[in-house]
């Protein structure tokens, strides 16, 4: 399908998976040079448009997390302006058949599963004790990669949003900021940017609680897909992808880690590891009631 581009990318077929150095610079050069033709060649101009494609990466075992998000998302969508649009999917690997029956039942009921050709496990259970150390293939990283490919092949969009299944997301707030031109609309990944040693290298990365990628970045990821690392930790590895294609990492104060004592308030866009008492008090508009919580700043 991508035969027109093979002469441009063939030099990378004998390279190891892209991590850093000269090969990354060469890849970025070729991606940027050929991306416009690549995007048109994938889908033409016939795909439906949506402002936001949100995908929550979720191991099959975490049905309770998906249930919480499903209970909040449609309520919060009621606050989204009529001239904005968003969809939500849950990315689950289906190479393991052990959960196929329950997943088929869940899909029949909700129709929001994105069943992908990759392994399905909780990365944290494998590499939590090895933070910053490459720990082999990552189910989450593979899901992010395959979800982006799916999104680009099925929609034209402004942003792709990778959401952790243990995070709370105000889609109305995100769309409000988008309409107010508060986000860059090209060459950007938006979220909570931090700096830490990852895979033996000090680097900036956008934390995996949730991040938004502009459409052009997503098409770059699709084009580079055969050469990208898909190991753990996912957010650190995705940062390597972004470095390879020259993307900007944009820090936004609306991304909060409540488990680390950060503030719950009306400006919050994403909250990582929202406590059970806050999930249980989601309003009819899908909002967290921050007024009676220890996470509210006084």
Tab-separated table of N, CA and C in Angstrom, residues 17 19 105 116 153 192 201 223 237 282 293:
chain	number	residue	atom	x	y	z
A	17	UNK	N	16.189	-1.076	15.576
A	17	UNK	CA	15.087	-0.209	15.993
A	17	UNK	C	15.621	1.153	16.392
A	19	UNK	N	16.532	4.423	18.137
A	19	UNK	CA	16.619	4.897	19.517
A	19	UNK	C	17.165	6.306	19.579
A	105	UNK	N	-18.375	-10.391	24.840
A	105	UNK	CA	-19.580	-9.959	25.540
A	105	UNK	C	-19.524	-8.461	25.834
A	116	UNK	N	-6.704	-5.217	19.338
A	116	UNK	CA	-5.482	-5.044	18.560
A	116	UNK	C	-4.646	-6.319	18.555
A	153	UNK	N	-5.835	5.673	9.920
A	153	UNK	CA	-6.455	4.964	8.795
A	153	UNK	C	-7.970	5.116	8.760
A	192	UNK	N	1.837	16.393	30.665
A	192	UNK	CA	2.691	16.764	31.789
A	192	UNK	C	4.122	16.338	31.470
A	201	UNK	N	19.297	7.040	29.775
A	201	UNK	CA	19.549	8.368	29.212
A	201	UNK	C	18.618	9.376	29.879
A	223	UNK	N	4.168	6.381	9.640
A	223	UNK	CA	5.208	6.206	8.630
A	223	UNK	C	6.450	5.540	9.212
A	237	UNK	N	9.585	5.559	26.071
A	237	UNK	CA	9.847	5.098	24.700
A	237	UNK	C	9.136	5.995	23.694
A	282	UNK	N	-18.622	11.698	41.069
A	282	UNK	CA	-18.672	12.378	39.779
A	282	UNK	C	-20.063	12.988	39.606
A	293	UNK	N	-12.492	17.577	49.360
A	293	UNK	CA	-11.443	16.589	49.223
A	293	UNK	C	-10.120	17.126	49.745
